[in-house]
Amino acid sequence: MKSILKNLKIYKLWHWWIWITSLSDWKKVLVKWWALPWSTVDVTVVKKRKDYIEAHILETKKYDNQIADWEIFCPHFFIPKWISEANQWTEKIWCWWCKWQMMSYNRQLDVKQQLVSDAFKKLNKNLSEEWKEIQILPIIPSPLQIWYRNKIEFSFWVYKQQNTEFRQWIKEWITEEELLKKWINKYNIDCNQCCWFHKQWEFAKIVDVDSCGLISDKMNQVFETMKSLCFNSWLPVFDQKTHQWFFRHLVIREWIHTWQLMVNLSISFWNLNEEQTKLWEQLMDNFKSNEFLKKNITTFIITYNEWLSDTIKNNQSEARVFWWDWYIHENLIFVGWNKENNKDEDDENDINNETQLTFRISPFSFFQTNTLWAEKLFWTAFNILWNIDWNILDLYCWAWSIWLSLLKQNYNKNKTNELIGIEIVEDAINDAKVNAGINWLENQSFFVASPCEKVLTKFPELEEKIKNIGVVIVDPPREWLHLNVIQWIGNLKKEYKFKLLYISCNPVTMARDIELLIKEQWFSTKEVQPVDMFPHTHHIEDICVLW
């Protein structure tokens, strides 16, 4: 039997969803999953290690009223049942994703600020006194706290269990016994079908709810309409365990400034029989004739995906345009970028000083999920870098990224900086080339589709292009920079006195990389700027300029 530790007080977040408390002898207890600062909890011990204990929360006894304000905006927000039997949210279908809804937004920012500070404090003992002077600047909040996501991905799923209510409805609708048997057995309707998020930490389950408070009303309505048409088609939902049937994923993207909306429906088509093929053709007609969808969807993509893994795109998938175009476009708007005077003057309200960037986004290209936040992030990075001389090297350039923003800003100042962009996703590189052209920067841009750590071995001719570097940009995956990339950046620093703009969604791995860059005496830095990326979650973005 697992041991239980009672009445422990959580005192801070250590890493994402892992919280720290301690025993009477000050031995640390790392607590996973559901917690808030200064709450009192009972935990069950998972592992005992030499220096700490790993545990999961068993029960939350008390919350700190200074931390939790309980202003919950989503009816599917989950509160463990033992907290309050009378709580109105307890009996709802629950979703794990926005865990911090019960915290006021200012308190969320405080926790994230402390998370970044703690990540960099750990390096003090390993580095020089100069490192200890690094400041963690006050976090910049997200412009929106709800309705901020421009992309959302749903999974169709099937629960193989008896559903007597649904079965009875079928019997009332279909009177002939043989026809009833065909629907139940052949079309796999003797089960629950749903379409929503994967349940966190459980691959084989998803959460079937009605709406999401992080996306717009229009996206919620499109989702509900698409789900209704799909389920009413009598086509079966793909079963991930048997790798059979039809509906797999539904991805919706909406742009704030252009109001364009893309739907990408992923299906498995190869095992349909003749009757099901006719049902699919009828469903496509229903999509085309639906007035709401015609009015609100700019681009409709259908991805034919026969791959066994639960991914939308792979080598065996084929995406086709169902209606309109393959792409949608979004703008980012910056105020004050044309300014030539002192950058400290307040000109953010000067609409005559506005710069607009246009981006073409294909179904599988990456685009920041919070559009207004991206504008804030890039504006902040620009203010940190300010005047950019020489050329720009972006090692994780995506389809747009900050490189285009910086290049356009210098273009407006009649500077002729050049860009070398490297990105592993070929679709993103194709979009990047087009985006450079849309913004009249194609003659100043050169792109390569390759992993950063292998780019020079795959493209040795690139070494001749990399010259007169003034800024290197890295926005790596969550894990960290590859050690080969760090070494390569260090060697490049010996040739050019460039600034390194490091953007990261993981302060722990960011601190680790910066430590390596500083210990080798390649760079120094003075401050880190946190920017809130996704309110009501543990995610946080950080900006640091090294020189």
XYZ file of C-alpha atoms in Angstrom:
547
model
C 0.000 0.000 0.000
C 1.314 3.437 -0.959
C 2.028 5.784 1.920
C 0.102 9.037 2.294
C 1.512 12.376 3.458
C -1.043 14.756 4.948
C -1.447 18.509 5.312
C 1.504 19.600 3.200
C 1.615 23.213 2.054
C 2.551 23.878 -1.583
C 4.897 26.842 -1.735
C 5.911 27.215 -5.384
C 5.825 25.859 -8.909
C 9.059 24.144 -9.885
C 8.575 23.095 -13.488
C 5.332 23.356 -15.469
C 2.891 21.109 -13.534
C 5.332 19.973 -10.827
C 4.959 21.771 -7.502
C 7.207 21.821 -4.451
C 6.373 21.230 -0.824
C 8.473 19.802 2.009
C 8.329 17.612 5.092
C 9.093 18.689 8.641
C 12.764 17.744 8.095
C 12.760 19.992 4.962
C 13.094 17.072 2.571
C 11.513 18.184 -0.697
C 8.352 16.640 -2.089
C 7.721 17.108 -5.806
C 3.982 17.035 -6.407
C 2.499 16.401 -9.849
C -0.793 17.481 -11.365
C -3.338 19.612 -9.557
C -2.103 22.286 -7.181
C -1.969 26.006 -6.467
C 0.548 28.011 -4.435
C -0.050 27.937 -0.681
C -2.781 25.314 -0.902
C -2.837 22.540 1.696
C -2.857 19.030 0.241
C -2.688 15.339 1.033
C -0.460 13.385 -1.351
C 0.243 9.772 -2.135
C 3.920 8.821 -2.458
C 4.961 7.457 -5.859
C 8.758 7.160 -5.432
C 11.226 7.822 -2.656
C 14.587 9.103 -3.783
C 17.700 10.104 -1.869
C 17.109 13.850 -1.935
C 13.380 14.140 -2.603
C 10.031 12.339 -2.822
C 7.791 12.115 -5.884
C 4.062 12.271 -5.136
C 0.638 12.790 -6.672
C -2.098 14.881 -5.112
C -4.700 12.819 -3.335
C -6.824 15.622 -1.934
C -6.768 19.406 -1.724
C -7.819 20.394 1.781
C -7.640 24.150 1.508
C -6.908 26.906 -1.008
C -5.399 30.285 -0.222
C -8.144 32.861 -0.872
C -5.477 35.379 -1.875
C -4.520 33.077 -4.753
C -7.840 31.599 -5.923
C -10.667 33.937 -6.903
C -12.823 31.199 -8.531
C -13.872 33.349 -11.484
C -14.150 30.378 -13.842
C -15.174 31.111 -17.438
C -15.473 27.553 -18.784
C -18.262 25.115 -17.821
C -15.875 22.206 -18.409
C -13.228 23.364 -16.004
C -12.299 20.473 -13.713
C -12.181 20.686 -9.935
C -11.547 17.408 -8.105
C -14.774 16.167 -6.584
C -13.389 15.983 -3.069
C -12.767 19.740 -2.940
C -16.403 20.674 -2.735
C -19.346 18.346 -3.247
C -21.600 21.372 -3.599
C -19.521 23.124 -6.241
C -21.510 23.702 -9.419
C -18.613 22.688 -11.696
C -17.991 19.310 -10.089
C -20.510 17.239 -12.043
C -19.650 18.716 -15.441
C -17.692 16.879 -18.109
C -14.208 18.101 -17.378
C -11.165 19.220 -19.312
C -7.630 19.376 -17.893
C -6.097 21.987 -20.146
C -6.773 25.379 -18.506
C -5.754 24.411 -14.993
C -5.316 27.922 -13.631
C -8.777 29.353 -14.268
C -9.550 29.654 -10.579
C -6.524 31.962 -10.152
C -6.814 35.660 -10.894
C -4.771 36.632 -13.929
C -2.428 38.797 -11.885
C -1.687 35.808 -9.631
C -0.986 33.670 -12.689
C 1.560 36.245 -13.832
C 3.178 36.223 -10.381
C 3.613 32.433 -10.514
C 5.110 32.557 -14.016
C 7.435 35.403 -13.042
C 8.713 33.321 -10.137
C 9.084 30.267 -12.389
C 11.428 32.168 -14.714
C 13.369 33.674 -11.800
C 13.910 30.274 -10.221
C 15.101 28.770 -13.513
C 17.923 31.320 -13.755
C 18.812 31.506 -10.062
C 20.016 27.918 -10.185
C 22.897 28.978 -12.420
C 24.335 31.541 -10.006
C 26.697 29.158 -8.267
C 28.121 27.925 -11.590
C 28.814 31.274 -13.205
C 30.653 34.510 -12.576
C 29.485 37.476 -10.538
C 28.468 39.220 -13.760
C 25.830 36.519 -14.339
C 24.289 37.217 -10.943
C 23.446 40.738 -12.081
C 21.037 39.453 -14.722
C 17.574 40.862 -14.142
C 14.306 39.063 -14.783
C 12.180 41.912 -16.092
C 8.473 42.187 -15.167
C 6.395 39.807 -17.249
C 4.442 41.265 -20.175
C 0.810 40.074 -20.012
C -1.139 38.629 -22.919
C -3.376 41.186 -24.696
C -6.291 38.733 -24.337
C -6.978 36.325 -21.480
C -9.780 34.403 -23.242
C -10.649 33.787 -26.912
C -6.971 34.163 -27.783
C -6.256 30.902 -29.667
C -6.233 31.070 -33.465
C -5.847 27.307 -33.897
C -7.471 24.324 -32.259
C -7.205 20.613 -32.985
C -9.836 17.994 -32.197
C -9.686 14.214 -32.351
C -12.548 11.933 -33.243
C -12.756 8.956 -30.935
C -14.946 5.960 -30.254
C -15.737 4.343 -26.941
C -16.562 0.667 -27.336
C -19.272 0.391 -24.740
C -22.985 -0.272 -24.670
C -25.052 2.848 -25.121
C -28.638 1.783 -24.428
C -30.149 5.252 -24.841
C -28.560 5.741 -28.259
C -29.476 2.189 -29.289
C -33.100 2.784 -28.294
C -33.202 5.960 -30.371
C -31.920 3.971 -33.358
C -34.639 1.358 -32.855
C -37.319 4.030 -32.893
C -35.873 5.569 -36.053
C -35.237 2.298 -37.928
C -38.109 -0.180 -37.679
C -36.863 -3.016 -39.879
C -34.836 -5.486 -37.834
C -32.362 -6.378 -40.596
C -31.709 -2.729 -41.391
C -31.255 -1.987 -37.699
C -28.738 -4.818 -37.416
C -26.831 -3.430 -40.394
C -26.525 0.041 -38.862
C -25.452 -1.262 -35.471
C -22.946 -3.860 -36.620
C -21.723 -2.676 -39.990
C -21.484 1.031 -39.216
C -20.172 0.625 -35.711
C -22.771 2.744 -33.923
C -23.119 0.497 -30.901
C -20.720 2.809 -29.083
C -20.179 6.424 -28.049
C -18.680 8.726 -30.642
C -17.088 12.001 -29.691
C -14.816 14.725 -30.980
C -12.699 16.903 -28.727
C -9.279 17.117 -27.071
C -7.168 14.200 -26.046
C -7.491 13.755 -22.319
C -4.220 14.919 -20.827
C -1.807 12.107 -19.885
C -4.156 9.435 -21.310
C -3.565 8.544 -24.955
C -6.635 6.314 -25.332
C -9.243 8.839 -24.144
C -10.538 12.200 -25.212
C -12.874 14.660 -23.537
C -16.167 15.281 -25.319
C -17.396 18.773 -24.401
C -19.517 21.459 -26.024
C -17.276 24.501 -26.384
C -13.926 26.027 -25.471
C -13.452 29.433 -23.837
C -10.059 29.963 -25.483
C -11.400 30.175 -29.047
C -13.874 32.598 -30.595
C -17.631 32.069 -30.823
C -17.281 31.604 -34.567
C -14.728 28.814 -34.160
C -16.971 27.123 -31.591
C -19.939 27.350 -33.963
C -17.937 25.957 -36.881
C -16.773 23.100 -34.676
C -20.308 22.309 -33.530
C -21.664 22.430 -37.095
C -18.891 20.213 -38.453
C -19.253 17.713 -35.623
C -23.029 17.539 -36.096
C -22.776 16.981 -39.859
C -20.116 14.314 -39.406
C -21.974 12.367 -36.740
C -25.289 12.605 -38.599
C -23.692 11.180 -41.739
C -23.669 7.649 -40.261
C -20.043 7.288 -41.205
C -18.014 5.653 -38.411
C -15.329 7.283 -36.302
C -11.779 5.970 -36.693
C -10.871 3.445 -34.006
C -7.256 3.989 -32.980
C -7.023 0.503 -31.470
C -8.206 -1.460 -34.515
C -7.098 1.146 -37.112
C -10.433 0.993 -38.905
C -13.188 3.343 -39.974
C -13.282 6.937 -41.058
C -13.214 10.307 -39.159
C -9.843 11.087 -37.528
C -9.135 14.774 -36.797
C -10.604 18.229 -37.214
C -8.358 21.312 -37.209
C -9.750 24.870 -37.264
C -7.675 28.044 -37.716
C -9.021 31.596 -37.629
C -7.128 34.839 -38.172
C -7.939 37.907 -36.124
C -7.080 40.683 -38.597
C -8.262 39.147 -41.888
C -11.168 37.093 -40.464
C -10.180 34.160 -42.670
C -10.949 30.676 -41.362
C -9.530 27.302 -42.413
C -10.953 23.842 -41.725
C -8.852 20.701 -42.179
C -10.805 17.445 -41.857
C -8.636 14.328 -41.583
C -10.183 11.003 -42.632
C -9.175 7.407 -43.320
C -10.676 6.448 -46.666
C -9.120 3.204 -47.831
C -11.410 0.749 -45.992
C -14.788 2.228 -46.997
C -17.243 -0.048 -48.770
C -19.551 1.059 -51.563
C -22.395 2.111 -49.247
C -20.076 4.143 -47.036
C -18.541 5.816 -50.082
C -22.027 7.000 -51.049
C -22.510 8.329 -47.517
C -19.240 10.240 -47.823
C -20.313 11.766 -51.135
C -23.577 12.808 -49.523
C -21.697 14.350 -46.600
C -19.527 16.389 -48.983
C -22.723 17.667 -50.617
C -24.031 18.589 -47.164
C -20.832 20.528 -46.450
C -21.192 22.461 -49.698
C -24.877 23.238 -49.182
C -24.580 24.315 -45.535
C -25.133 28.078 -45.519
C -23.319 28.655 -42.236
C -20.169 26.869 -43.425
C -20.222 28.624 -46.802
C -20.477 31.979 -45.082
C -17.780 31.425 -42.471
C -15.163 29.048 -43.910
C -12.562 30.577 -46.209
C -10.663 27.365 -46.980
C -11.723 23.735 -46.537
C -9.004 21.067 -46.707
C -9.559 17.293 -46.567
C -6.565 15.183 -45.524
C -6.663 11.521 -46.494
C -4.606 9.854 -43.787
C -4.061 6.095 -43.668
C -1.139 6.171 -41.241
C -1.448 4.080 -38.054
C -0.096 6.729 -35.682
C -2.409 9.409 -34.342
C -1.002 12.290 -36.409
C -2.654 14.505 -39.015
C 0.245 14.732 -41.464
C 2.771 12.052 -42.390
C 4.482 10.588 -45.444
C 1.391 8.587 -46.396
C -1.209 11.331 -46.009
C -2.538 13.403 -48.897
C -4.240 16.746 -48.404
C -6.630 18.124 -51.030
C -8.518 21.396 -51.349
C -12.239 20.775 -50.938
C -13.194 24.359 -51.650
C -11.524 27.742 -52.230
C -7.739 27.845 -51.803
C -4.899 25.945 -50.160
C -3.835 28.976 -48.108
C -5.205 31.636 -45.822
C -3.534 34.950 -44.988
C -3.012 36.895 -41.789
C -1.552 40.303 -40.996
C 0.572 41.394 -38.089
C 0.325 45.090 -37.301
C 3.065 47.078 -35.552
C 2.826 50.735 -34.600
C 5.880 52.963 -34.447
C 8.338 50.845 -36.441
C 9.001 53.544 -39.018
C 10.201 55.899 -36.321
C 13.721 57.262 -36.688
C 13.887 59.221 -33.447
C 14.610 58.111 -29.899
C 13.085 54.685 -29.281
C 12.137 55.621 -25.722
C 9.523 58.112 -26.864
C 5.950 56.885 -26.597
C 4.616 56.586 -30.125
C 2.559 53.384 -29.896
C -0.637 55.343 -30.494
C 0.702 57.019 -33.646
C -1.347 55.221 -36.299
C 0.557 57.011 -39.054
C 3.625 55.080 -37.914
C 2.069 51.693 -38.629
C 3.810 48.749 -40.314
C 1.761 45.803 -41.582
C 3.177 42.392 -42.457
C 1.181 39.835 -44.454
C 1.691 36.080 -44.074
C 0.489 33.172 -46.171
C -0.168 30.079 -44.078
C -0.694 26.590 -45.506
C -2.558 23.837 -43.598
C 0.559 22.340 -42.006
C 2.708 25.443 -41.452
C 3.378 26.678 -37.940
C 1.965 30.045 -36.885
C 1.952 31.423 -33.346
C -1.279 30.321 -31.692
C -1.892 33.698 -30.044
C -1.801 36.330 -32.819
C -1.973 39.445 -30.631
C 0.638 37.934 -28.349
C 2.931 37.400 -31.373
C 2.671 41.096 -32.188
C 3.577 41.922 -28.596
C 6.463 39.421 -28.570
C 8.031 40.714 -31.775
C 7.560 44.347 -30.790
C 9.337 43.569 -27.512
C 12.197 41.777 -29.288
C 12.585 44.695 -31.689
C 12.788 47.174 -28.807
C 15.485 45.045 -27.168
C 17.555 44.754 -30.358
C 16.645 48.175 -31.763
C 19.178 49.096 -34.443
C 20.199 46.077 -36.567
C 23.337 46.236 -38.650
C 24.577 43.632 -41.102
C 22.703 40.416 -41.933
C 20.225 38.181 -40.074
C 20.578 34.423 -39.543
C 17.450 32.609 -38.259
C 18.082 28.977 -37.321
C 14.418 28.058 -36.696
C 12.668 30.406 -39.082
C 9.222 28.706 -39.529
C 7.055 30.262 -42.250
C 7.436 33.793 -40.913
C 8.873 34.220 -37.401
C 10.587 37.340 -36.184
C 13.058 37.395 -39.089
C 10.457 38.867 -41.446
C 9.479 41.487 -38.879
C 13.076 42.594 -38.359
C 13.851 42.539 -42.078
C 10.773 44.641 -42.881
C 11.624 47.112 -40.143
C 15.075 47.670 -41.653
C 13.599 47.727 -45.173
C 11.452 50.675 -44.064
C 14.672 52.416 -42.999
C 16.190 51.841 -46.476
C 18.680 49.319 -45.117
C 19.665 46.325 -47.220
C 20.068 43.583 -44.646
C 19.920 40.037 -45.929
C 18.376 36.991 -44.257
C 19.379 33.329 -44.182
C 16.507 31.219 -42.836
C 16.840 27.566 -41.787
C 13.859 25.368 -40.894
C 13.384 21.585 -40.781
C 9.771 21.658 -42.086
C 9.768 21.985 -45.862
C 6.173 23.274 -46.011
C 7.179 26.120 -43.711
C 10.152 26.981 -45.934
C 7.888 27.113 -49.000
C 5.561 29.490 -47.162
C 8.544 31.520 -45.922
C 9.683 32.142 -49.478
C 6.210 33.308 -50.471
C 5.885 35.492 -47.369
C 9.158 37.185 -48.179
C 7.801 37.931 -51.670
C 4.460 39.226 -50.397
C 6.338 41.759 -48.289
C 8.828 42.700 -51.107
C 11.767 41.021 -49.376
C 12.416 38.061 -51.693
C 15.662 39.549 -53.027
C 17.037 39.816 -49.498
C 16.129 36.270 -48.350
C 17.642 32.802 -48.721
C 16.043 29.690 -47.195
C 17.138 26.120 -46.527
C 14.986 23.183 -45.353
C 17.220 21.224 -42.972
C 17.783 20.450 -39.269
C 20.052 23.152 -37.835
C 22.562 20.672 -36.413
C 23.075 19.123 -39.877
C 22.704 22.135 -42.135
C 26.385 22.661 -42.959
C 27.004 18.977 -43.706
C 23.926 18.861 -45.963
C 24.495 22.280 -47.538
C 28.237 23.112 -47.436
C 27.613 25.926 -49.919
C 25.654 27.725 -47.185
C 28.915 28.579 -45.422
C 29.713 31.086 -48.161
C 26.321 32.753 -47.699
C 26.751 33.212 -43.955
C 28.749 36.418 -43.789
C 28.552 39.832 -42.147
C 26.136 38.457 -39.520
C 24.651 41.105 -37.224
C 21.870 39.100 -35.551
C 21.377 35.362 -35.004
C 17.844 34.302 -33.980
C 17.038 31.016 -32.245
C 13.572 29.890 -31.187
C 14.273 26.175 -30.646
C 11.984 23.268 -29.746
C 10.944 22.966 -26.122
C 13.756 20.558 -25.250
C 16.765 22.847 -25.939
C 19.352 23.823 -28.513
C 21.310 20.914 -29.914
C 24.871 20.926 -28.563
C 26.218 21.027 -32.126
C 24.204 24.198 -32.736
C 25.577 25.824 -29.573
C 29.139 24.997 -30.646
C 28.488 26.308 -34.144
C 27.069 29.594 -32.807
C 30.137 29.933 -30.578
C 32.506 29.417 -33.493
C 30.566 31.937 -35.586
C 30.895 34.464 -32.765
C 34.669 34.331 -33.192
C 34.233 35.706 -36.725
C 31.426 38.257 -36.269
C 30.345 40.440 -33.373
C 26.651 39.665 -33.669
C 23.801 39.727 -31.168
C 22.039 36.451 -30.343
C 18.279 36.776 -29.917
C 17.079 33.722 -27.956
C 13.316 33.113 -27.703
C 12.117 30.104 -25.717
C 8.942 28.565 -24.318
C 10.922 26.688 -21.649
C 12.878 28.835 -19.151
C 14.673 25.795 -17.687
C 16.238 24.658 -20.957
C 16.811 28.261 -21.992
C 18.848 28.846 -18.822
C 20.835 25.683 -19.517
C 21.715 26.823 -23.059
C 22.616 30.354 -21.970
C 24.874 28.939 -19.269
C 26.817 26.992 -21.899
C 27.081 30.052 -24.150
C 28.382 32.238 -21.307
C 30.738 29.710 -19.697
C 32.666 29.422 -22.944
C 33.036 33.233 -22.882
C 31.290 33.618 -26.217
C 28.507 35.849 -24.913
C 27.285 37.910 -21.992
C 23.835 39.202 -21.115
C 22.082 41.376 -18.571
C 18.342 40.626 -18.608
C 15.587 38.196 -19.532
C 12.111 39.358 -20.576
C 9.200 36.959 -19.822
C 6.093 37.284 -22.016
C 2.860 35.470 -21.154
C 1.889 33.201 -24.016
C -1.172 31.211 -22.902
C -3.190 32.564 -19.951
C -4.683 29.959 -17.599
C -1.886 27.498 -18.417
C 1.681 27.013 -17.208
C 3.218 28.083 -20.552
C 5.528 31.082 -20.586
C 7.748 32.612 -23.293
C 11.082 34.332 -22.635
C 13.269 36.701 -24.650
C 16.970 37.211 -24.060
C 19.558 39.097 -26.118
C 23.182 37.999 -25.744
C 26.118 39.907 -27.176
